[in-house]
Each structure stands twice: as C-alpha cells, then as structure tokens.
Amino acid sequence: MSEHIQPGTEKAGFETRAIHAGYEPDPSTGAVIPPIYATSTYKQDGVGGMRGGYEYSRSANPTRTALEGCIAALEEGERGLAFASGMAAEDTLLRALCRPGDHVVIPDDAYGGTYRLIARVAQPWGLRYTPVQVADVAAVRAAIEPGSTKVVWVETPTNPLLNVADIAALATLAHDAGALLVVDNTFASPYLQQPLSLGADVVVHSTTKYCGGHSDVVGGALVVKDLEIAEQLTFHQNSIGGVAGPFDAWLVLRGLKTLGVRMDRHCDNAERVVEFLQRHEAVSQVIYPGLEEHPGHQVASRQMKRYGGIVSFRVTGGEPHALDVCAKAEVFTLGESLGGVESLIEHPGRMTHASVAGTDLEVPGDLIRLSVGIETAEDLVADLAQALG
Ligand SMILES: Cc1ncc(COP(=O)(O)O)c(C=O)c1O
C-alpha cells in the first residue's frame, strides 16, 4: 500500500511542497489559493483575545504566513520570514545576529548591495568585516577571528564570476569558531540547492529573482532551522518592520508554485547557450559551474542539483565588443536583475559592478552576464549568434 503523503510536509516531493506547503484551502470559502489579506488590523475577541493569531499586519499577515510556510518547506527549514526586499532581509539578519564590535567574513565578490550594506551602513554602526574569496576554504579559515567573528556570509554561486563555495566545509569551519554560516541562495534557489541541509544556519533570498520568477515583485526571505535564531529574527522583523506586503507576498508565493519547472527550463536553456558559446570563435571564455573546467565544478556537483540559469562569458574583442553584443541583443533584454522568465543580458563592468571599478573587485571589461530565461532555446541561441556577429 502506498504511503499517505501530506502535501505540505517534508515527505512530499519538492514540487508538491511548492504547490501546497504553507496553506490549506480556506475552511470558510474553500479558496484554493490564499487570498490577499489587505488588512492592517484584526478584530479581537475581547481585550487580549486574538482571533486566529493575528493582531496587526507588521507582526503577521495570513498571506505572508502562507509564503513564509512555503519557503521554509522548500528550504527544509523550520521557519521562514518574508521581507519587503532582499536588502531588508539582510539588514534584519545582521542586526539580529551581530552587535557593534562584532566581526563578519563576507565574499570579496559579494552582491554590491550586500557589500554596501555592510561597508556603509553596518560598519558605521560598529560591525567589522573582512572580504575574502569564499571558494578558498583556507582563506576563509584565516579570515575568521575566533570569539569575534559571529557570521561567515557566503553567496554561491557568486555574481558575476559564478565562484562556488563549499557550504558543508564552511559550516564546519564557522561552527568550530563559534560563528554561524549564512548562505545567500538567491542564484541557485531552493530547487537547486538547500544550504540548511548542508549545515548552514540561515538562508537568505532576494525573492525578487528566481523565487518570484516573473520580474514583477521585489522581496526577500530568511529561512532557519534553529527556533532560537527564528525567535531573534522574528523579534527584529517586527521591530524594524521591513515586512513583505500582502500583494507582494502573494506574487512570490505564486512564483514558488512553478519554481521547479522553471528552474529545469532555465538550466536546459543555459546548457544550450553554453554549448553554443563554447564553439563560437568570438568567445574567449565561458564561465558556468556545469563545465568540468570550472574550478568549482566538483563542489557544485556535490551540492547543487543542476548548475543554474546564469552564464557569464568573455569576448575576444575586449570591452567595445562586449558593449556591442549587449547593444545588438534583441531577445535578451538589456537590463539588470536576473531570475525572471525573460532572458536578460548585461555588461557587469558598466552596469551591476560599475561601483567596484578601480578596486580589487573590478570585473573584466570583456565580460558579459546572461540570465538565461525560459523562452525557446533556438531563439536564444539565434539571438546570441546575431549579436556576436
Ligand atoms: C545575490 C543577491 N542577494 C541579495 C540581493 C538583494 O535583493 P533585493 O534587490 O531584492 O533587495 C540581490 C539583488 O540583486 C542579489 O543578487
């Protein structure tokens, strides 16, 4: 006899959880999809008598609760928290886990907004930080200050060079030094990689990207296993107030329902694009963790289900050629961000990473980053062929 599967529970498969976790059809109306609870406050059954656990929507809102339950189930965590943006999630996390004087280790190629938050907001508040190449476990070990380092923060794969950090090894390293491992899982999404299962303590998402998946919402999330950390985060989420509004939460929840099928198509198309670029004479290097020659390939193969939808490559004609390709692409829209159904192309040196020009973090001028969407693969390849000339 087949085992009875509760759709939203751990035993259910990823796609089943994506569709069912966090919400049961509304008992009063039967609504299969959670309503957008556009309410700031809730009628109380007498003074102090909360109805259904809700009193004010900064503290909790049923649409947000549904999203938080779903993303926690997908990351195999115990608690999810949804925010107004990835940056609001990160700010809340740093304030909850760190105090002035504490130290954090961060990637030397962290997302620019994360770097800005730590260097220009958290540092003046008293946080100290050391940027390090997180693909290099020995370098992370050397950067940790036992006793002072409270957080080792990694992104994997990183942006735009797609460096891969070994989550399990870094979790051990961080824990041995009394620190927590935070993993920004935005690029992989919970479909491709589940950092909590590899020993990480907190997962961060810009749900603006693959989780939302349609470039129509800005949002963020944190997911944890440990309930004590969850309590600290919940307290700070409510105190700071950077929460996801009900419509934004609803959009991200709708996006999560198709995350698995979208990610598989993103990966299929990325592989087709990589194959094409590798054979093109105007391309000098293709950067994709799925390639055997990628330095992080072994680790990525261990900890990721597939290698994702982001592909970076360098062209033979230097920066002018890279800018020309970006200008000529038509199916690939020139734009920042990533993770939506539509393909995007960008020039990191002049766009997403312009702020690090002239520093150690500068990216090569001949580099192009693609967020490969889920359009017809042949159209994407044909577009790159005409843009490369
Ligand atoms: C890896 C990563 N983390 C965090 C963020 C910040 O998220 P948001 O733009 O939703 O605030 C981004 C945004 O691009 C990102 O790429």
CSV table of C-alpha atoms and ligand atoms in Angstrom, one decimal:
chain,number,residue,atom,x,y,z
A,1,MET,CA,0.0,0.0,0.0
A,2,SER,CA,1.4,3.4,-0.9
A,3,GLU,CA,2.3,5.7,2.0
A,4,HIS,CA,-0.2,8.5,2.7
A,5,ILE,CA,1.6,11.8,1.7
A,6,GLN,CA,0.6,15.1,3.4
A,7,PRO,CA,1.1,17.5,0.6
A,8,GLY,CA,2.8,20.3,2.6
A,9,THR,CA,5.1,18.1,4.6
A,10,GLU,CA,8.7,17.1,4.4
A,11,LYS,CA,7.8,13.6,3.0
A,12,ALA,CA,6.2,15.3,-0.1
A,13,GLY,CA,8.4,16.0,-3.1
A,14,PHE,CA,9.7,19.4,-3.9
A,15,GLU,CA,7.0,20.4,-6.4
A,16,THR,CA,4.2,19.1,-4.2
A,17,ARG,CA,5.5,21.2,-1.3
A,18,ALA,CA,5.9,24.2,-3.6
A,19,ILE,CA,2.2,24.0,-4.5
A,20,HIS,CA,0.7,23.0,-1.2
A,21,ALA,CA,3.0,24.0,1.8
A,22,GLY,CA,2.0,26.9,3.9
A,23,TYR,CA,-1.7,27.0,3.2
A,24,GLU,CA,-4.8,24.8,3.4
A,25,PRO,CA,-7.9,25.7,1.4
A,26,ASP,CA,-9.8,28.4,3.4
A,27,PRO,CA,-12.4,26.5,5.5
A,28,SER,CA,-15.0,29.2,5.2
A,29,THR,CA,-14.8,29.8,1.4
A,30,GLY,CA,-12.8,26.8,0.1
A,31,ALA,CA,-10.5,29.2,-1.7
A,32,VAL,CA,-7.7,27.1,-3.1
A,33,ILE,CA,-5.3,30.0,-3.4
A,34,PRO,CA,-4.6,32.2,-0.3
A,35,PRO,CA,-6.5,35.5,-0.5
A,36,ILE,CA,-4.5,38.8,-0.5
A,37,TYR,CA,-5.3,39.8,3.1
A,38,ALA,CA,-5.3,43.6,2.5
A,39,THR,CA,-5.8,44.4,6.1
A,40,SER,CA,-3.6,46.2,8.7
A,41,THR,CA,-5.6,45.1,11.7
A,42,TYR,CA,-7.8,42.3,13.0
A,43,LYS,CA,-11.0,42.2,15.2
A,44,GLN,CA,-10.2,40.9,18.6
A,45,ASP,CA,-12.5,38.7,20.7
A,46,GLY,CA,-12.3,40.9,23.7
A,47,VAL,CA,-9.3,42.6,25.2
A,48,GLY,CA,-6.2,40.4,24.7
A,49,GLY,CA,-8.3,37.8,22.9
A,50,MET,CA,-6.7,37.3,19.5
A,51,ARG,CA,-8.7,35.6,16.8
A,52,GLY,CA,-6.6,33.1,14.7
A,53,GLY,CA,-3.2,34.5,16.0
A,54,TYR,CA,-3.3,37.9,14.1
A,55,GLU,CA,-3.5,41.3,15.6
A,56,TYR,CA,-1.5,43.7,13.3
A,57,SER,CA,0.0,43.1,9.9
A,58,ARG,CA,3.5,44.2,10.6
A,59,SER,CA,3.7,41.4,13.2
A,60,ALA,CA,1.9,38.8,10.9
A,61,ASN,CA,-0.5,38.7,8.0
A,62,PRO,CA,-2.1,35.5,6.7
A,63,THR,CA,-0.9,35.9,3.1
A,64,ARG,CA,2.6,36.5,4.3
A,65,THR,CA,2.3,33.5,6.7
A,66,ALA,CA,1.4,31.3,3.7
A,67,LEU,CA,4.6,32.4,1.9
A,68,GLU,CA,6.7,32.0,4.9
A,69,GLY,CA,5.5,28.5,5.4
A,70,CYS,CA,6.1,27.6,1.8
A,71,ILE,CA,9.6,28.9,1.5
A,72,ALA,CA,10.5,27.2,4.9
A,73,ALA,CA,9.3,23.9,3.5
A,74,LEU,CA,11.2,24.3,0.3
A,75,GLU,CA,14.5,25.1,2.1
A,76,GLU,CA,13.8,22.2,4.6
A,77,GLY,CA,13.9,24.8,7.4
A,78,GLU,CA,11.6,25.2,10.4
A,79,ARG,CA,10.8,28.9,10.0
A,80,GLY,CA,10.6,31.3,7.1
A,81,LEU,CA,10.3,35.1,7.2
A,82,ALA,CA,9.3,37.3,4.3
A,83,PHE,CA,10.6,40.8,3.8
A,84,ALA,CA,10.0,43.8,1.5
A,85,SER,CA,13.3,43.2,-0.3
A,86,GLY,CA,16.4,41.0,-0.1
A,87,MET,CA,18.2,44.0,1.5
A,88,ALA,CA,15.5,44.4,4.2
A,89,ALA,CA,16.0,40.7,5.0
A,90,GLU,CA,19.8,41.1,5.1
A,91,ASP,CA,19.6,44.2,7.3
A,92,THR,CA,17.3,42.5,9.8
A,93,LEU,CA,19.6,39.4,9.9
A,94,LEU,CA,22.7,41.5,10.6
A,95,ARG,CA,21.0,43.4,13.4
A,96,ALA,CA,19.6,40.2,14.9
A,97,LEU,CA,22.9,38.3,14.9
A,98,CYS,CA,25.5,40.9,15.4
A,99,ARG,CA,26.4,43.7,17.9
A,100,PRO,CA,28.7,46.7,17.5
A,101,GLY,CA,32.3,45.4,17.7
A,102,ASP,CA,31.5,42.0,16.2
A,103,HIS,CA,33.2,40.8,13.0
A,104,VAL,CA,31.8,39.1,9.9
A,105,VAL,CA,33.5,37.4,7.0
A,106,ILE,CA,32.0,38.3,3.6
A,107,PRO,CA,32.7,37.3,0.0
A,108,ASP,CA,35.1,39.5,-1.9
A,109,ASP,CA,32.7,39.4,-4.8
A,110,ALA,CA,29.5,39.8,-2.7
A,111,TYR,CA,26.4,41.3,-4.4
A,112,GLY,CA,27.2,45.0,-4.5
A,113,GLY,CA,24.1,45.9,-2.4
A,114,THR,CA,25.3,43.5,0.3
A,115,TYR,CA,28.7,45.0,0.3
A,116,ARG,CA,27.3,48.5,0.5
A,117,LEU,CA,25.0,47.5,3.4
A,118,ILE,CA,27.9,46.0,5.4
A,119,ALA,CA,30.6,48.7,4.4
A,120,ARG,CA,28.4,51.8,4.6
A,121,VAL,CA,25.5,51.0,7.0
A,122,ALA,CA,26.7,48.3,9.3
A,123,GLN,CA,30.3,49.4,9.6
A,124,PRO,CA,29.5,52.9,10.8
A,125,TRP,CA,27.2,51.2,13.4
A,126,GLY,CA,30.3,49.2,14.6
A,127,LEU,CA,30.4,46.0,12.6
A,128,ARG,CA,33.8,44.9,11.4
A,129,TYR,CA,34.2,42.8,8.2
A,130,THR,CA,36.8,41.0,6.2
A,131,PRO,CA,36.2,40.3,2.5
A,132,VAL,CA,37.6,37.0,1.3
A,133,GLN,CA,37.4,34.6,-1.7
A,134,VAL,CA,34.8,32.2,-0.3
A,135,ALA,CA,35.7,29.5,-2.8
A,136,ASP,CA,39.0,29.2,-0.9
A,137,VAL,CA,38.3,27.4,2.4
A,138,ALA,CA,41.8,28.1,3.8
A,139,ALA,CA,41.4,31.9,3.1
A,140,VAL,CA,38.0,31.8,5.0
A,141,ARG,CA,39.7,30.0,7.9
A,142,ALA,CA,42.5,32.6,8.0
A,143,ALA,CA,39.9,35.5,8.0
A,144,ILE,CA,37.9,34.2,10.9
A,145,GLU,CA,38.7,35.9,14.3
A,146,PRO,CA,37.7,33.3,16.9
A,147,GLY,CA,35.5,34.8,19.5
A,148,SER,CA,34.8,38.0,17.4
A,149,THR,CA,33.5,36.5,14.2
A,150,LYS,CA,29.8,36.0,14.6
A,151,VAL,CA,28.9,35.3,10.9
A,152,VAL,CA,30.6,33.7,7.9
A,153,TRP,CA,28.5,35.0,5.0
A,154,VAL,CA,28.7,33.4,1.6
A,155,GLU,CA,26.9,33.5,-1.8
A,156,THR,CA,27.2,30.5,-4.0
A,157,PRO,CA,27.4,30.7,-7.0
A,158,THR,CA,28.6,34.3,-6.9
A,159,ASN,CA,27.8,37.1,-9.2
A,160,PRO,CA,29.0,37.5,-12.0
A,161,LEU,CA,32.0,35.1,-11.9
A,162,LEU,CA,30.0,32.2,-10.6
A,163,ASN,CA,32.5,31.2,-7.9
A,164,VAL,CA,31.3,28.2,-5.8
A,165,ALA,CA,31.7,28.0,-2.0
A,166,ASP,CA,31.8,24.6,-0.3
A,167,ILE,CA,28.8,25.0,2.1
A,168,ALA,CA,29.4,21.9,4.2
A,169,ALA,CA,33.1,22.7,4.7
A,170,LEU,CA,32.4,26.3,5.6
A,171,ALA,CA,29.6,25.3,8.0
A,172,THR,CA,32.1,23.1,9.9
A,173,LEU,CA,34.7,25.9,9.9
A,174,ALA,CA,32.2,28.5,11.1
A,175,HIS,CA,30.8,26.3,13.8
A,176,ASP,CA,34.3,25.3,15.1
A,177,ALA,CA,34.9,29.0,15.6
A,178,GLY,CA,31.6,29.7,17.3
A,179,ALA,CA,30.2,31.5,14.3
A,180,LEU,CA,27.1,31.0,12.2
A,181,LEU,CA,27.1,30.3,8.4
A,182,VAL,CA,24.8,32.4,6.4
A,183,VAL,CA,24.2,31.4,2.7
A,184,ASP,CA,22.7,33.8,0.2
A,185,ASN,CA,20.9,31.2,-2.0
A,186,THR,CA,19.4,33.6,-4.5
A,187,PHE,CA,21.3,32.4,-7.6
A,188,ALA,CA,20.6,28.7,-7.0
A,189,SER,CA,17.1,28.9,-5.5
A,190,PRO,CA,15.9,26.2,-3.1
A,191,TYR,CA,15.2,23.9,-6.1
A,192,LEU,CA,18.9,23.5,-6.9
A,193,GLN,CA,20.5,23.8,-3.5
A,194,GLN,CA,19.4,23.5,0.1
A,195,PRO,CA,22.1,25.1,2.3
A,196,LEU,CA,20.4,24.2,5.7
A,197,SER,CA,20.7,20.5,4.8
A,198,LEU,CA,24.4,21.0,4.3
A,199,GLY,CA,24.9,22.6,7.7
A,200,ALA,CA,24.2,26.3,7.1
A,201,ASP,CA,22.4,28.2,9.8
A,202,VAL,CA,20.5,30.8,7.8
A,203,VAL,CA,19.5,31.0,4.2
A,204,VAL,CA,18.9,34.5,2.6
A,205,HIS,CA,16.9,35.1,-0.6
A,206,SER,CA,16.3,38.0,-2.8
A,207,THR,CA,12.9,36.5,-3.8
A,208,THR,CA,12.8,39.2,-6.5
A,209,LYS,CA,14.8,36.7,-8.5
A,210,TYR,CA,14.0,33.0,-9.1
A,211,CYS,CA,11.5,32.6,-6.3
A,212,GLY,CA,9.2,35.3,-7.7
A,213,GLY,CA,10.5,34.5,-11.1
A,214,HIS,CA,8.5,36.9,-13.2
A,215,SER,CA,10.3,40.3,-12.7
A,216,ASP,CA,7.1,41.7,-11.2
A,217,VAL,CA,7.9,42.0,-7.5
A,218,VAL,CA,10.8,42.9,-5.1
A,219,GLY,CA,11.0,40.8,-2.0
A,220,GLY,CA,13.3,39.0,0.4
A,221,ALA,CA,13.3,36.0,2.7
A,222,LEU,CA,15.2,34.3,5.6
A,223,VAL,CA,14.9,30.6,6.5
A,224,VAL,CA,16.3,28.9,9.5
A,225,LYS,CA,16.2,25.5,11.3
A,226,ASP,CA,17.0,26.7,14.8
A,227,LEU,CA,14.0,28.0,16.7
A,228,GLU,CA,16.1,30.2,18.9
A,229,ILE,CA,17.5,32.0,15.9
A,230,ALA,CA,14.0,32.1,14.5
A,231,GLU,CA,12.7,33.9,17.6
A,232,GLN,CA,15.5,36.5,17.4
A,233,LEU,CA,14.8,37.1,13.7
A,234,THR,CA,11.0,37.4,14.3
A,235,PHE,CA,11.6,39.9,17.0
A,236,HIS,CA,13.8,42.0,14.7
A,237,GLN,CA,11.5,41.6,11.7
A,238,ASN,CA,8.6,43.0,13.8
A,239,SER,CA,10.8,45.7,15.4
A,240,ILE,CA,12.4,47.0,12.2
A,241,GLY,CA,9.2,46.4,10.1
A,242,GLY,CA,10.7,45.7,6.7
A,243,VAL,CA,8.0,43.1,6.0
A,244,ALA,CA,6.5,41.9,2.7
A,245,GLY,CA,3.1,43.4,2.0
A,246,PRO,CA,0.2,41.0,1.3
A,247,PHE,CA,0.2,41.5,-2.5
A,248,ASP,CA,4.0,41.1,-2.8
A,249,ALA,CA,3.8,38.0,-0.6
A,250,TRP,CA,1.0,36.6,-2.9
A,251,LEU,CA,3.1,37.2,-6.0
A,252,VAL,CA,6.2,35.5,-4.6
A,253,LEU,CA,4.0,32.6,-3.4
A,254,ARG,CA,2.5,32.2,-6.8
A,255,GLY,CA,6.1,32.2,-8.3
A,256,LEU,CA,7.2,29.5,-5.9
A,257,LYS,CA,4.5,27.1,-7.2
A,258,THR,CA,6.3,26.9,-10.6
A,259,LEU,CA,9.9,27.2,-9.3
A,260,GLY,CA,10.8,23.6,-10.1
A,261,VAL,CA,9.6,23.5,-13.7
A,262,ARG,CA,11.0,27.0,-14.3
A,263,MET,CA,14.4,26.1,-12.9
A,264,ASP,CA,14.7,23.0,-15.0
A,265,ARG,CA,13.9,25.0,-18.1
A,266,HIS,CA,16.4,27.8,-17.1
A,267,CYS,CA,19.0,25.0,-16.7
A,268,ASP,CA,18.2,23.3,-20.0
A,269,ASN,CA,18.4,26.7,-21.8
A,270,ALA,CA,21.6,27.7,-20.0
A,271,GLU,CA,23.2,24.4,-21.1
A,272,ARG,CA,22.2,25.1,-24.7
A,273,VAL,CA,23.6,28.6,-24.6
A,274,VAL,CA,26.9,27.4,-23.0
A,275,GLU,CA,27.3,24.7,-25.7
A,276,PHE,CA,26.8,27.4,-28.4
A,277,LEU,CA,29.1,30.0,-26.8
A,278,GLN,CA,31.9,27.4,-26.3
A,279,ARG,CA,32.0,26.8,-30.1
A,280,HIS,CA,31.9,30.5,-31.1
A,281,GLU,CA,35.3,31.9,-32.2
A,282,ALA,CA,34.5,35.4,-30.8
A,283,VAL,CA,34.1,34.0,-27.3
A,284,SER,CA,37.4,33.6,-25.3
A,285,GLN,CA,35.9,32.0,-22.1
A,286,VAL,CA,32.6,30.6,-20.9
A,287,ILE,CA,32.0,30.7,-17.1
A,288,TYR,CA,29.4,28.1,-15.9
A,289,PRO,CA,29.7,25.8,-12.9
A,290,GLY,CA,28.4,22.9,-15.0
A,291,LEU,CA,31.6,22.9,-17.1
A,292,GLU,CA,34.3,20.5,-16.0
A,293,GLU,CA,37.0,23.1,-16.3
A,294,HIS,CA,35.2,25.5,-13.9
A,295,PRO,CA,37.2,25.5,-10.7
A,296,GLY,CA,34.1,25.0,-8.6
A,297,HIS,CA,32.6,22.2,-10.7
A,298,GLN,CA,33.3,19.3,-8.2
A,299,VAL,CA,31.8,21.2,-5.3
A,300,ALA,CA,28.9,22.4,-7.4
A,301,SER,CA,28.2,18.8,-8.5
A,302,ARG,CA,28.1,17.7,-4.8
A,303,GLN,CA,25.8,20.4,-3.5
A,304,MET,CA,23.7,21.5,-6.4
A,305,LYS,CA,21.0,19.5,-8.3
A,306,ARG,CA,21.9,21.3,-11.6
A,307,TYR,CA,24.0,24.4,-12.3
A,308,GLY,CA,21.5,27.2,-12.8
A,309,GLY,CA,20.4,29.8,-15.3
A,310,ILE,CA,23.2,32.3,-15.1
A,311,VAL,CA,26.0,32.2,-17.7
A,312,SER,CA,28.9,34.6,-17.9
A,313,PHE,CA,31.3,34.8,-20.9
A,314,ARG,CA,34.2,36.9,-22.2
A,315,VAL,CA,34.6,38.0,-25.8
A,316,THR,CA,37.7,38.3,-27.9
A,317,GLY,CA,37.3,42.0,-28.9
A,318,GLY,CA,37.6,43.5,-25.4
A,319,GLU,CA,35.1,45.9,-23.8
A,320,PRO,CA,34.0,47.6,-27.1
A,321,HIS,CA,32.9,44.2,-28.4
A,322,ALA,CA,31.2,43.3,-25.2
A,323,LEU,CA,29.2,46.6,-25.3
A,324,ASP,CA,28.4,46.0,-28.9
A,325,VAL,CA,27.0,42.5,-28.2
A,326,CYS,CA,24.8,43.9,-25.3
A,327,ALA,CA,23.5,46.6,-27.7
A,328,LYS,CA,22.7,44.2,-30.5
A,329,ALA,CA,20.9,41.5,-28.5
A,330,GLU,CA,17.1,41.6,-29.0
A,331,VAL,CA,15.5,38.5,-27.4
A,332,PHE,CA,17.9,39.0,-24.5
A,333,THR,CA,16.7,42.3,-23.0
A,334,LEU,CA,19.5,44.6,-21.8
A,335,GLY,CA,18.8,45.0,-18.1
A,336,GLU,CA,20.0,44.4,-14.5
A,337,SER,CA,18.5,41.8,-12.2
A,338,LEU,CA,18.0,38.1,-13.0
A,339,GLY,CA,15.9,35.0,-12.4
A,340,GLY,CA,12.8,36.1,-14.4
A,341,VAL,CA,11.2,34.1,-17.2
A,342,GLU,CA,12.6,36.5,-19.7
A,343,SER,CA,16.3,36.4,-20.8
A,344,LEU,CA,18.4,39.4,-19.7
A,345,ILE,CA,21.9,40.5,-20.9
A,346,GLU,CA,24.2,42.9,-19.1
A,347,HIS,CA,27.7,44.3,-19.0
A,348,PRO,CA,28.8,43.9,-15.3
A,349,GLY,CA,31.7,46.3,-15.7
A,350,ARG,CA,29.5,49.2,-16.7
A,351,MET,CA,26.2,48.1,-15.1
A,352,THR,CA,25.9,45.9,-11.9
A,353,HIS,CA,29.5,46.2,-10.9
A,354,ALA,CA,30.3,49.7,-12.1
A,355,SER,CA,30.7,50.8,-8.4
A,356,VAL,CA,33.7,48.5,-7.9
A,357,ALA,CA,35.7,49.8,-10.9
A,358,GLY,CA,39.2,50.6,-10.0
A,359,THR,CA,39.2,48.4,-6.9
A,360,ASP,CA,40.4,44.8,-6.4
A,361,LEU,CA,36.8,43.7,-7.1
A,362,GLU,CA,36.8,45.1,-10.6
A,363,VAL,CA,35.4,42.7,-13.2
A,364,PRO,CA,36.9,42.4,-16.7
A,365,GLY,CA,35.6,44.8,-19.4
A,366,ASP,CA,35.2,42.0,-21.9
A,367,LEU,CA,32.7,40.1,-19.6
A,368,ILE,CA,29.0,39.7,-20.3
A,369,ARG,CA,26.5,38.2,-17.9
A,370,LEU,CA,23.3,36.4,-19.1
A,371,SER,CA,20.3,35.5,-17.1
A,372,VAL,CA,19.0,32.8,-19.4
A,373,GLY,CA,15.2,32.7,-19.4
A,374,ILE,CA,12.7,30.1,-20.4
A,375,GLU,CA,12.0,31.2,-24.0
A,376,THR,CA,12.5,28.8,-26.9
A,377,ALA,CA,16.2,27.7,-26.7
A,378,GLU,CA,16.7,28.1,-30.5
A,379,ASP,CA,15.6,31.7,-30.4
A,380,LEU,CA,18.1,32.5,-27.6
A,381,VAL,CA,21.0,30.9,-29.5
A,382,ALA,CA,20.0,32.6,-32.7
A,383,ASP,CA,19.9,36.0,-30.9
A,384,LEU,CA,23.4,35.5,-29.4
A,385,ALA,CA,24.6,34.4,-32.9
A,386,GLN,CA,23.4,37.6,-34.5
A,387,ALA,CA,24.6,39.8,-31.6
A,388,LEU,CA,28.1,38.2,-31.6
A,389,GLY,CA,28.3,38.9,-35.4
B,1,LIG,C1,22.6,37.6,-4.6
B,1,LIG,C2,21.7,38.8,-4.2
B,1,LIG,N1,21.5,38.9,-2.9
B,1,LIG,C3,20.7,39.9,-2.5
B,1,LIG,C4,20.1,40.9,-3.4
B,1,LIG,C5,19.3,42.0,-2.9
B,1,LIG,O1,17.9,41.7,-3.1
B,1,LIG,P1,16.8,42.9,-3.4
B,1,LIG,O2,17.2,43.6,-4.7
B,1,LIG,O3,15.6,42.1,-3.5
B,1,LIG,O4,16.8,43.8,-2.3
B,1,LIG,C6,20.4,40.7,-4.7
B,1,LIG,C7,19.8,41.6,-5.7
B,1,LIG,O5,20.2,41.7,-6.9
B,1,LIG,C8,21.2,39.6,-5.2
B,1,LIG,O6,21.5,39.4,-6.5
